[in-house]
Amino acid sequence: MIRVAVQSGPIDVPAELDIHDGGGHGASASFVGRVRGEDDLVELFLDHHPVLTEKGLAELAHSATDRWKLSALTVIHRVGAMAVGDTIVLVLASSPHRAEALAATEFLIDRLKTDVMLWKRQTFADGRVEWVEARGSDRKRSERWDEGLR
Amino acid sequence: MRIAYFAWVRERMGIADESVDLPANIANVAALVGWLAARDARGAHAFADPARVRAAVDGVMGGPDAAIGSAEEVALFPPVTGG
């Protein structure tokens, strides 16, 4: 029912949806995060911890199933080198009715950005290489869930 | 104790991880970061601003006060930026 993966190969979104949706759930919500081609980006590299990144994703998935009645949950994060347009992250959440699936999907992507050991590095066409700085706006979105909103 | 580094902390340290024998008075994350910063030039560069460094002690995220006493692995890294 819960599928969590950290992988260096491409995320096959249609195939993952087929696996996830095999049970025919009442409501399924999805979030697909892709590499944006801003500022002549040529590569996005995701650094990760060989053990703790997947463990963190699994803990996050379990906190979602503790919080909402979910019939299936898939969280897949890609790591390593990616090109513009590649899928970085896929969240699929299913429940009997839409509210739980939609809320769980938003919770997972918000928390993923602040709680899981992943670090983005950007390489641009002019040769610049920059580690992405954590954003206060992401922190605020993540902290909303502490207060039990929704 | 094994210390693992990630993202720009790893680049500045020049290594992914190392085993260290810590002095007995290095009891928490803040003390470890201070010890590494004072040890050599790479550490001084990586940990010039301790406020930009986060830690996980045996897989549990911890602040500067987190105890490292009998930990097997302490990971040091910048604030995370996944998703």
Coordinates of C-alpha atoms in Angstrom, one line a residue:
Chain A
M1 CA 0.0 0.0 0.0
I2 CA 2.9 2.4 0.7
R3 CA 5.6 2.5 -1.9
V4 CA 8.7 4.7 -1.3
A5 CA 11.7 4.8 -3.6
V6 CA 14.9 6.8 -4.1
Q7 CA 16.3 6.2 -7.5
S8 CA 19.0 7.5 -9.9
G9 CA 17.1 6.3 -13.1
P10 CA 14.2 8.1 -14.7
I11 CA 10.8 8.1 -13.0
D12 CA 8.3 6.4 -15.3
V13 CA 5.1 8.4 -14.3
P14 CA 2.6 6.4 -16.4
A15 CA 4.0 3.0 -15.2
E16 CA 4.0 4.2 -11.6
L17 CA 0.4 5.4 -11.9
D18 CA -0.6 2.0 -13.2
I19 CA 1.1 0.2 -10.3
H20 CA -0.4 2.6 -7.8
D21 CA -3.9 2.6 -9.2
G22 CA -4.2 -1.1 -9.5
G23 CA -6.7 -1.3 -6.7
G24 CA -9.1 1.1 -8.3
H25 CA -9.3 3.8 -5.6
G26 CA -12.2 6.2 -5.2
A27 CA -9.9 9.3 -5.4
S28 CA -6.3 9.6 -6.5
A29 CA -4.3 12.8 -6.3
S30 CA -0.8 13.4 -7.8
F31 CA 2.1 15.8 -7.7
V32 CA 4.8 15.6 -10.4
G33 CA 7.8 17.9 -9.9
R34 CA 10.0 18.5 -12.9
V35 CA 13.4 20.3 -13.6
R36 CA 12.7 23.8 -14.7
G37 CA 14.8 25.3 -17.5
E38 CA 15.3 28.7 -15.9
D39 CA 18.4 30.8 -16.4
D40 CA 20.0 28.5 -19.0
L41 CA 20.1 25.6 -16.5
V42 CA 21.9 22.6 -18.1
E43 CA 22.0 20.1 -15.2
L44 CA 20.3 19.7 -11.9
F45 CA 22.1 17.3 -9.5
L46 CA 20.5 15.9 -6.4
D47 CA 22.8 14.9 -3.6
H48 CA 21.4 12.4 -1.0
H49 CA 22.3 10.2 1.9
P50 CA 22.6 6.5 0.9
V51 CA 20.4 5.4 3.8
L52 CA 18.7 8.3 5.5
T53 CA 17.1 9.8 2.5
E54 CA 14.9 6.8 1.8
K55 CA 14.3 6.4 5.6
G56 CA 13.2 10.0 5.8
L57 CA 10.8 9.5 2.8
A58 CA 9.4 6.4 4.5
E59 CA 8.8 8.2 7.8
L60 CA 7.1 11.1 5.9
A61 CA 4.9 8.6 4.1
H62 CA 3.9 6.9 7.4
S63 CA 3.1 10.3 9.0
A64 CA 0.7 10.9 6.1
T65 CA -1.0 7.6 6.5
D66 CA -1.3 8.2 10.3
R67 CA -2.9 11.6 9.5
W68 CA -5.3 10.7 6.7
K69 CA -7.2 7.6 5.7
L70 CA -5.3 6.6 2.6
S71 CA -5.8 3.4 0.6
A72 CA -2.5 3.8 -1.3
L73 CA 0.5 6.1 -1.3
T74 CA 3.5 6.3 -3.7
V75 CA 6.5 8.6 -3.1
I76 CA 9.4 8.4 -5.5
H77 CA 12.3 10.8 -5.5
R78 CA 15.1 10.9 -8.1
V79 CA 18.7 11.6 -7.2
G80 CA 21.9 12.2 -9.2
A81 CA 22.2 14.2 -12.5
M82 CA 19.0 15.3 -14.3
A83 CA 18.2 17.4 -17.4
V84 CA 15.6 20.1 -17.9
G85 CA 12.1 18.5 -18.1
D86 CA 13.1 15.4 -16.1
T87 CA 10.8 14.3 -13.3
I88 CA 12.4 14.9 -9.9
V89 CA 9.6 13.7 -7.6
L90 CA 6.3 11.9 -7.9
V91 CA 3.7 11.8 -5.1
L92 CA 0.5 9.7 -5.6
A93 CA -2.1 9.5 -2.8
S94 CA -5.4 7.7 -2.9
S95 CA -8.3 7.6 -0.5
P96 CA -12.0 6.8 -0.7
H97 CA -12.8 10.5 -1.1
R98 CA -10.9 13.4 -2.6
A99 CA -10.2 15.6 0.4
E100 CA -7.8 13.1 2.1
A101 CA -5.9 12.4 -1.1
L102 CA -5.5 16.1 -2.0
A103 CA -4.4 17.1 1.5
A104 CA -2.0 14.2 1.8
T105 CA -0.4 15.0 -1.5
E106 CA 0.2 18.7 -0.5
F107 CA 1.5 17.7 2.9
L108 CA 4.0 15.3 1.4
I109 CA 5.4 17.7 -1.1
D110 CA 5.6 20.5 1.4
R111 CA 7.3 18.4 4.0
L112 CA 9.6 16.7 1.5
K113 CA 11.2 20.1 0.8
T114 CA 12.2 20.7 4.4
D115 CA 12.5 17.3 6.2
V116 CA 14.3 14.9 3.8
M117 CA 18.1 14.7 3.2
L118 CA 18.3 16.0 -0.4
W119 CA 20.3 18.8 -1.8
K120 CA 20.0 20.4 -5.2
R121 CA 23.0 21.7 -7.2
Q122 CA 22.5 23.7 -10.4
T123 CA 24.9 23.9 -13.4
F124 CA 24.3 26.7 -15.9
A125 CA 25.3 27.1 -19.6
D126 CA 28.0 29.6 -18.7
G127 CA 29.7 27.1 -16.4
R128 CA 28.4 28.4 -13.1
V129 CA 27.7 25.8 -10.4
E130 CA 25.5 26.7 -7.4
W131 CA 24.0 24.8 -4.5
V132 CA 20.4 25.8 -4.1
E133 CA 19.7 27.8 -0.9
A134 CA 16.8 26.7 1.3
R135 CA 13.9 29.1 1.0
G136 CA 12.0 30.6 3.9
S137 CA 8.7 30.3 1.9
D138 CA 9.2 26.5 1.8
R139 CA 9.8 26.5 5.5
K140 CA 6.6 28.4 6.1
R141 CA 4.6 26.1 3.9
S142 CA 6.0 23.1 5.7
E143 CA 5.3 24.6 9.2
R144 CA 1.6 25.1 8.4
W145 CA 1.1 21.4 8.9
D146 CA 2.5 21.6 12.4
E147 CA -0.5 23.6 13.5
G148 CA -2.9 21.0 12.3
L149 CA -4.4 23.2 9.6
R150 CA -6.8 21.4 7.2
Chain B
M1 CA 32.8 8.0 15.3
R2 CA 32.0 8.4 11.6
I3 CA 31.3 11.9 10.3
A4 CA 29.6 12.2 6.9
Y5 CA 29.4 15.4 4.9
F6 CA 26.9 16.4 2.2
A7 CA 26.4 19.0 -0.5
W8 CA 28.7 22.0 -0.2
V9 CA 29.9 20.9 3.2
R10 CA 31.4 17.8 1.5
E11 CA 32.9 19.9 -1.2
R12 CA 34.6 22.2 1.2
M13 CA 35.8 19.4 3.4
G14 CA 37.1 17.6 0.3
I15 CA 35.9 14.2 1.6
A16 CA 32.6 12.4 1.9
D17 CA 33.2 11.0 5.3
E18 CA 35.9 10.2 7.9
S19 CA 36.4 8.4 11.2
V20 CA 37.5 10.6 14.1
D21 CA 38.5 10.1 17.7
L22 CA 36.9 13.0 19.5
P23 CA 38.2 14.6 22.7
A24 CA 35.9 13.7 25.6
N25 CA 34.6 17.3 25.9
I26 CA 33.0 17.2 22.5
A27 CA 29.5 16.2 23.5
N28 CA 27.1 17.9 21.1
V29 CA 26.7 19.0 17.5
A30 CA 27.8 22.6 18.2
A31 CA 31.0 21.4 19.9
L32 CA 31.7 19.0 17.0
V33 CA 31.3 21.7 14.4
G34 CA 33.5 24.1 16.5
W35 CA 36.2 21.3 16.8
L36 CA 36.1 20.6 13.0
A37 CA 36.3 24.4 12.3
A38 CA 39.4 24.7 14.5
R39 CA 41.1 21.5 13.3
D40 CA 42.3 22.7 9.8
A41 CA 41.7 25.1 6.9
R42 CA 39.1 22.9 5.2
G43 CA 37.1 22.7 8.4
A44 CA 37.4 26.4 8.9
H45 CA 36.0 27.0 5.4
A46 CA 33.2 24.4 5.7
F47 CA 32.1 25.6 9.1
A48 CA 32.8 29.3 9.0
D49 CA 29.1 30.0 9.6
P50 CA 27.7 27.2 11.9
A51 CA 24.2 28.7 11.6
R52 CA 24.2 27.4 8.0
V53 CA 24.9 23.8 9.1
R54 CA 22.4 21.1 10.0
A55 CA 23.0 17.7 11.5
A56 CA 21.6 14.2 11.8
V57 CA 22.8 12.0 14.7
D58 CA 22.4 8.4 13.8
G59 CA 19.6 9.3 11.4
V60 CA 17.8 11.7 13.6
M61 CA 17.8 15.4 12.7
G62 CA 19.2 17.4 15.6
G63 CA 20.1 21.0 16.4
P64 CA 23.3 22.4 17.9
D65 CA 22.4 21.0 21.3
A66 CA 21.9 17.4 20.1
A67 CA 24.1 15.0 22.0
I68 CA 26.5 13.0 20.0
G69 CA 27.9 10.9 22.9
S70 CA 27.7 7.3 21.6
A71 CA 26.6 7.9 18.1
E72 CA 27.9 5.8 15.2
E73 CA 27.4 8.5 12.5
V74 CA 26.9 12.2 12.6
A75 CA 26.0 13.8 9.3
L76 CA 26.7 17.5 8.7
F77 CA 25.1 19.3 5.8
P78 CA 23.3 22.6 4.7
P79 CA 19.6 23.0 5.0
V80 CA 17.9 20.5 2.7
T81 CA 16.5 21.5 -0.7
G82 CA 14.7 18.5 -2.2
G83 CA 11.3 18.2 -3.7

